[in-house]
PDB file of C-alpha atoms in Angstrom:
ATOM      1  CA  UNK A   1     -16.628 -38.269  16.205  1.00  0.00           C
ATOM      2  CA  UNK A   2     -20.492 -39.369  17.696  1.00  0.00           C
ATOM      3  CA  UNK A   3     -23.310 -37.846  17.008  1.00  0.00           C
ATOM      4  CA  UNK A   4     -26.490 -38.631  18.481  1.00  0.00           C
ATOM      5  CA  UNK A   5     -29.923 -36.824  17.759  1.00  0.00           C
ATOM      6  CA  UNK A   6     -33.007 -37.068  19.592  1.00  0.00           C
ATOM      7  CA  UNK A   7     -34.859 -38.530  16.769  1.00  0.00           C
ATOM      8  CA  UNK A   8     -32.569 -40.823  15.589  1.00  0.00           C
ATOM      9  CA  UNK A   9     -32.106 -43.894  16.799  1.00  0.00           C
ATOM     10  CA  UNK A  10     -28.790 -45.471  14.682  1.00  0.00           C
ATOM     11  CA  UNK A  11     -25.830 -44.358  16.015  1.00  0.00           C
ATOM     12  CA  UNK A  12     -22.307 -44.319  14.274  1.00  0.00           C
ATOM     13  CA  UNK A  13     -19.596 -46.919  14.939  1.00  0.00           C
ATOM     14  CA  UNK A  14     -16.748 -45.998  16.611  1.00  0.00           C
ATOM     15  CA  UNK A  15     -13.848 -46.598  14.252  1.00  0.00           C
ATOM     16  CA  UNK A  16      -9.956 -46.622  15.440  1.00  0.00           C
ATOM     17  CA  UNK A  17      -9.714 -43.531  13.107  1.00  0.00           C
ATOM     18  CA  UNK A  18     -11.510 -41.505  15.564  1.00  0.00           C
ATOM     19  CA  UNK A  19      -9.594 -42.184  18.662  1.00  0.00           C
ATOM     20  CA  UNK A  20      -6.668 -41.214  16.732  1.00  0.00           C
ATOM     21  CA  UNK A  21      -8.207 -37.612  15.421  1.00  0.00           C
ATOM     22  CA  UNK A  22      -9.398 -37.341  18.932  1.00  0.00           C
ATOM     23  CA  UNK A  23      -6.016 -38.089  20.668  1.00  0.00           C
ATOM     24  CA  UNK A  24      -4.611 -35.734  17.773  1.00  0.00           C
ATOM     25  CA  UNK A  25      -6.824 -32.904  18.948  1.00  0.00           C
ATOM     26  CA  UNK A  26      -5.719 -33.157  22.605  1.00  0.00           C
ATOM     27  CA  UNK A  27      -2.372 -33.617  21.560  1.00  0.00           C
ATOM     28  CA  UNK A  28      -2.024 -37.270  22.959  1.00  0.00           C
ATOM     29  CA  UNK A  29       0.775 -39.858  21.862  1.00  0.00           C
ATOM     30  CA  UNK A  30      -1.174 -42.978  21.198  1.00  0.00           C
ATOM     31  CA  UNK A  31       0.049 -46.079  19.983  1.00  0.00           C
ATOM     32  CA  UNK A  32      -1.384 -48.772  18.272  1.00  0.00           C
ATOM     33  CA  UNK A  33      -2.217 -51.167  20.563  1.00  0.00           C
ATOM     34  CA  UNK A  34      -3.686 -48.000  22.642  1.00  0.00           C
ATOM     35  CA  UNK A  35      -5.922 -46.753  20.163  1.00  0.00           C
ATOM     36  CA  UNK A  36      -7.147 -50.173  19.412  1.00  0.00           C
ATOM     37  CA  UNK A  37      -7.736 -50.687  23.196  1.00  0.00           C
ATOM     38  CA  UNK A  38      -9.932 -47.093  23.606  1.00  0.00           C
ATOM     39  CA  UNK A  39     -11.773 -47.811  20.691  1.00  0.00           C
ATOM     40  CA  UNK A  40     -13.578 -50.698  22.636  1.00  0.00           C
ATOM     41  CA  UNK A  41     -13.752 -48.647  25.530  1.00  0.00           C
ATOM     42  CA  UNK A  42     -15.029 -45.860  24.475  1.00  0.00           C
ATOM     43  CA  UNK A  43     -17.538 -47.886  22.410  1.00  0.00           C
ATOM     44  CA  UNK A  44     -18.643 -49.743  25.825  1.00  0.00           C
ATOM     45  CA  UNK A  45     -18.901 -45.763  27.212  1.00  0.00           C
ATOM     46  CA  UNK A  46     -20.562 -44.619  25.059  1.00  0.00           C
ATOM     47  CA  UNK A  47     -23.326 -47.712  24.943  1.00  0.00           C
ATOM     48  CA  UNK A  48     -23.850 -46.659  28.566  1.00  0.00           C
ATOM     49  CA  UNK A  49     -24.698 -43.151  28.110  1.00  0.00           C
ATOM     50  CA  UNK A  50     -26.852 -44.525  25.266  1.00  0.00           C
ATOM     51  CA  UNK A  51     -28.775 -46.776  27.787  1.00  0.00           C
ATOM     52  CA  UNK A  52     -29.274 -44.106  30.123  1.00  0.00           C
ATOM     53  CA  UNK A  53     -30.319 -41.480  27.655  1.00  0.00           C
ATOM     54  CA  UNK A  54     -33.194 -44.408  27.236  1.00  0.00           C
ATOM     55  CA  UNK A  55     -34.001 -43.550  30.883  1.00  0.00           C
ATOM     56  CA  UNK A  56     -37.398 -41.540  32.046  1.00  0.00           C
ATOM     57  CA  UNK A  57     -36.190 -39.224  33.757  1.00  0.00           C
ATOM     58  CA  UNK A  58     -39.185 -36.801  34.296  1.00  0.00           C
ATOM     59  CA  UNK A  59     -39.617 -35.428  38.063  1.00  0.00           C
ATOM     60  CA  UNK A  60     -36.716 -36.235  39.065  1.00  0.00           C
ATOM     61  CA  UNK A  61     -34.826 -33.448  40.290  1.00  0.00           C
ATOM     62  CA  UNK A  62     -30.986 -33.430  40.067  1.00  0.00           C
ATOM     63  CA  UNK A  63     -28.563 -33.790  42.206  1.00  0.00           C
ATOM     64  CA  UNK A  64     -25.177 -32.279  43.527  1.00  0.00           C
ATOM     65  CA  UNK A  65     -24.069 -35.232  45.072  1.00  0.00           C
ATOM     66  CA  UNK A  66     -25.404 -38.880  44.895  1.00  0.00           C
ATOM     67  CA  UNK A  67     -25.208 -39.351  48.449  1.00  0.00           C
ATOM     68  CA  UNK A  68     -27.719 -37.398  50.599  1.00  0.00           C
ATOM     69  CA  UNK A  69     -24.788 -35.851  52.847  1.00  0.00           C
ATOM     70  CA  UNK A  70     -24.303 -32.137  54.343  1.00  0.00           C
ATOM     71  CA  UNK A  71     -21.021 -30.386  54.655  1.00  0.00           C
ATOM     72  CA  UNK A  72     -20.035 -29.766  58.257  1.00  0.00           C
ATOM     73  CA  UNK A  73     -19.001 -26.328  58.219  1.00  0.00           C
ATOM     74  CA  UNK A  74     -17.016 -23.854  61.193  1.00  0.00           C
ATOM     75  CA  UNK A  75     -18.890 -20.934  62.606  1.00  0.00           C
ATOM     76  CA  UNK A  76     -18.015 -17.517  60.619  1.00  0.00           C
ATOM     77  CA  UNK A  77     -15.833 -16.226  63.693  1.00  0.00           C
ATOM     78  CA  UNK A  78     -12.872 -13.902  63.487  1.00  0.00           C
ATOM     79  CA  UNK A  79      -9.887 -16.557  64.581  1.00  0.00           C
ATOM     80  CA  UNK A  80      -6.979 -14.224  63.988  1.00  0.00           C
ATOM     81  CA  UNK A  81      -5.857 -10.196  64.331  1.00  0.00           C
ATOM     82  CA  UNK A  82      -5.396  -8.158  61.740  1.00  0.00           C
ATOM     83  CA  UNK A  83      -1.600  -7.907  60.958  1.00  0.00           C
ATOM     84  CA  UNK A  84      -1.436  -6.331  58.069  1.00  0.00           C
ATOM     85  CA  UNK A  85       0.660  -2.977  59.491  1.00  0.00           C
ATOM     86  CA  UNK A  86       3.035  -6.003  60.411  1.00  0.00           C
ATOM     87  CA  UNK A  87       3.931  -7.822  57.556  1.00  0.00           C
ATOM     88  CA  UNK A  88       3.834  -4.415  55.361  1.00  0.00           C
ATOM     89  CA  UNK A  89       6.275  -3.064  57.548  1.00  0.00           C
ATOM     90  CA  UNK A  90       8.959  -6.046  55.772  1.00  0.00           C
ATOM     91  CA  UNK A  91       7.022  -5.737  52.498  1.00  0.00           C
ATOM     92  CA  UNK A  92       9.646  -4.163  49.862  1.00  0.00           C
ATOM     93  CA  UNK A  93       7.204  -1.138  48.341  1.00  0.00           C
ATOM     94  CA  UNK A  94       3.309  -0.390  49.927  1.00  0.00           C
ATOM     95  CA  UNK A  95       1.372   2.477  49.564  1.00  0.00           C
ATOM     96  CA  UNK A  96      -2.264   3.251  51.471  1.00  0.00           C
ATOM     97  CA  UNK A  97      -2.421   0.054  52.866  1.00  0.00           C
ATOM     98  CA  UNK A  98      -1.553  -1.941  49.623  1.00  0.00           C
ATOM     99  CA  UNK A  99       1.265  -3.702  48.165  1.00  0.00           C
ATOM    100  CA  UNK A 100       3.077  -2.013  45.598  1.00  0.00           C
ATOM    101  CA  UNK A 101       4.789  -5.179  42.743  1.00  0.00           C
ATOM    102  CA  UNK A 102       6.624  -4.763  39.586  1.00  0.00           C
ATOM    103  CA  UNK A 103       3.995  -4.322  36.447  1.00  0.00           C
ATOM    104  CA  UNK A 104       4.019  -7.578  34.358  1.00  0.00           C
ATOM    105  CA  UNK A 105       1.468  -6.153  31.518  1.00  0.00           C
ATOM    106  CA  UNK A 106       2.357  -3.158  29.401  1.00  0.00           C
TER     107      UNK A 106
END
């Protein structure tokens, strides 16, 4: 559907013919009027990621998340008892401390 290489600068028009191989693949209804639609949108996408693939990116390191922000995480502490003897007491088959359930795979 696009292809892009390194060395080559011209890049192939998107056609309405793609959208609707592409919308085949992933089994999408499209209509007319739809496919005409993503065909400029997905034009104007893809002349984004062609503009930043013009970008120099050397030394700059990526990132995980574009804001500079830290998870607040709960201290590793034990908050409940162990109840398993409990609920395997009402469990319909257990055996050494596991649960016993039907076999799905032969």
């Amino acid at each position: 559907m696009f292809h892009h290489d390194c060395e080559e600068t011209s890049i192939m028009a998107l056609e309405e013919s793609h959208v609707r191989r592409a919308a085949h693949l992933a089994r999408l209804a499209v209509s007319d009027d739809q496919a005409s639609g993503f065909v400029d949108d997905l034009s104007r996408i893809l002349d984004m990621v062609d503009q930043l693939q013009s970008l120099d990116t050397e030394g700059v390191a990526p990132l995980a998340h574009p804001l500079d922000a830290t998870q607040r995480l709960r201290a590793d502490e034990v908050t409940e008892t162990n109840q398993r003897d409990t609920f395997q007491r009402c469990a319909p088959a257990v055996e050494n401390g596991l649960y016993l359930v039907p076999r799905v795979v032969e």
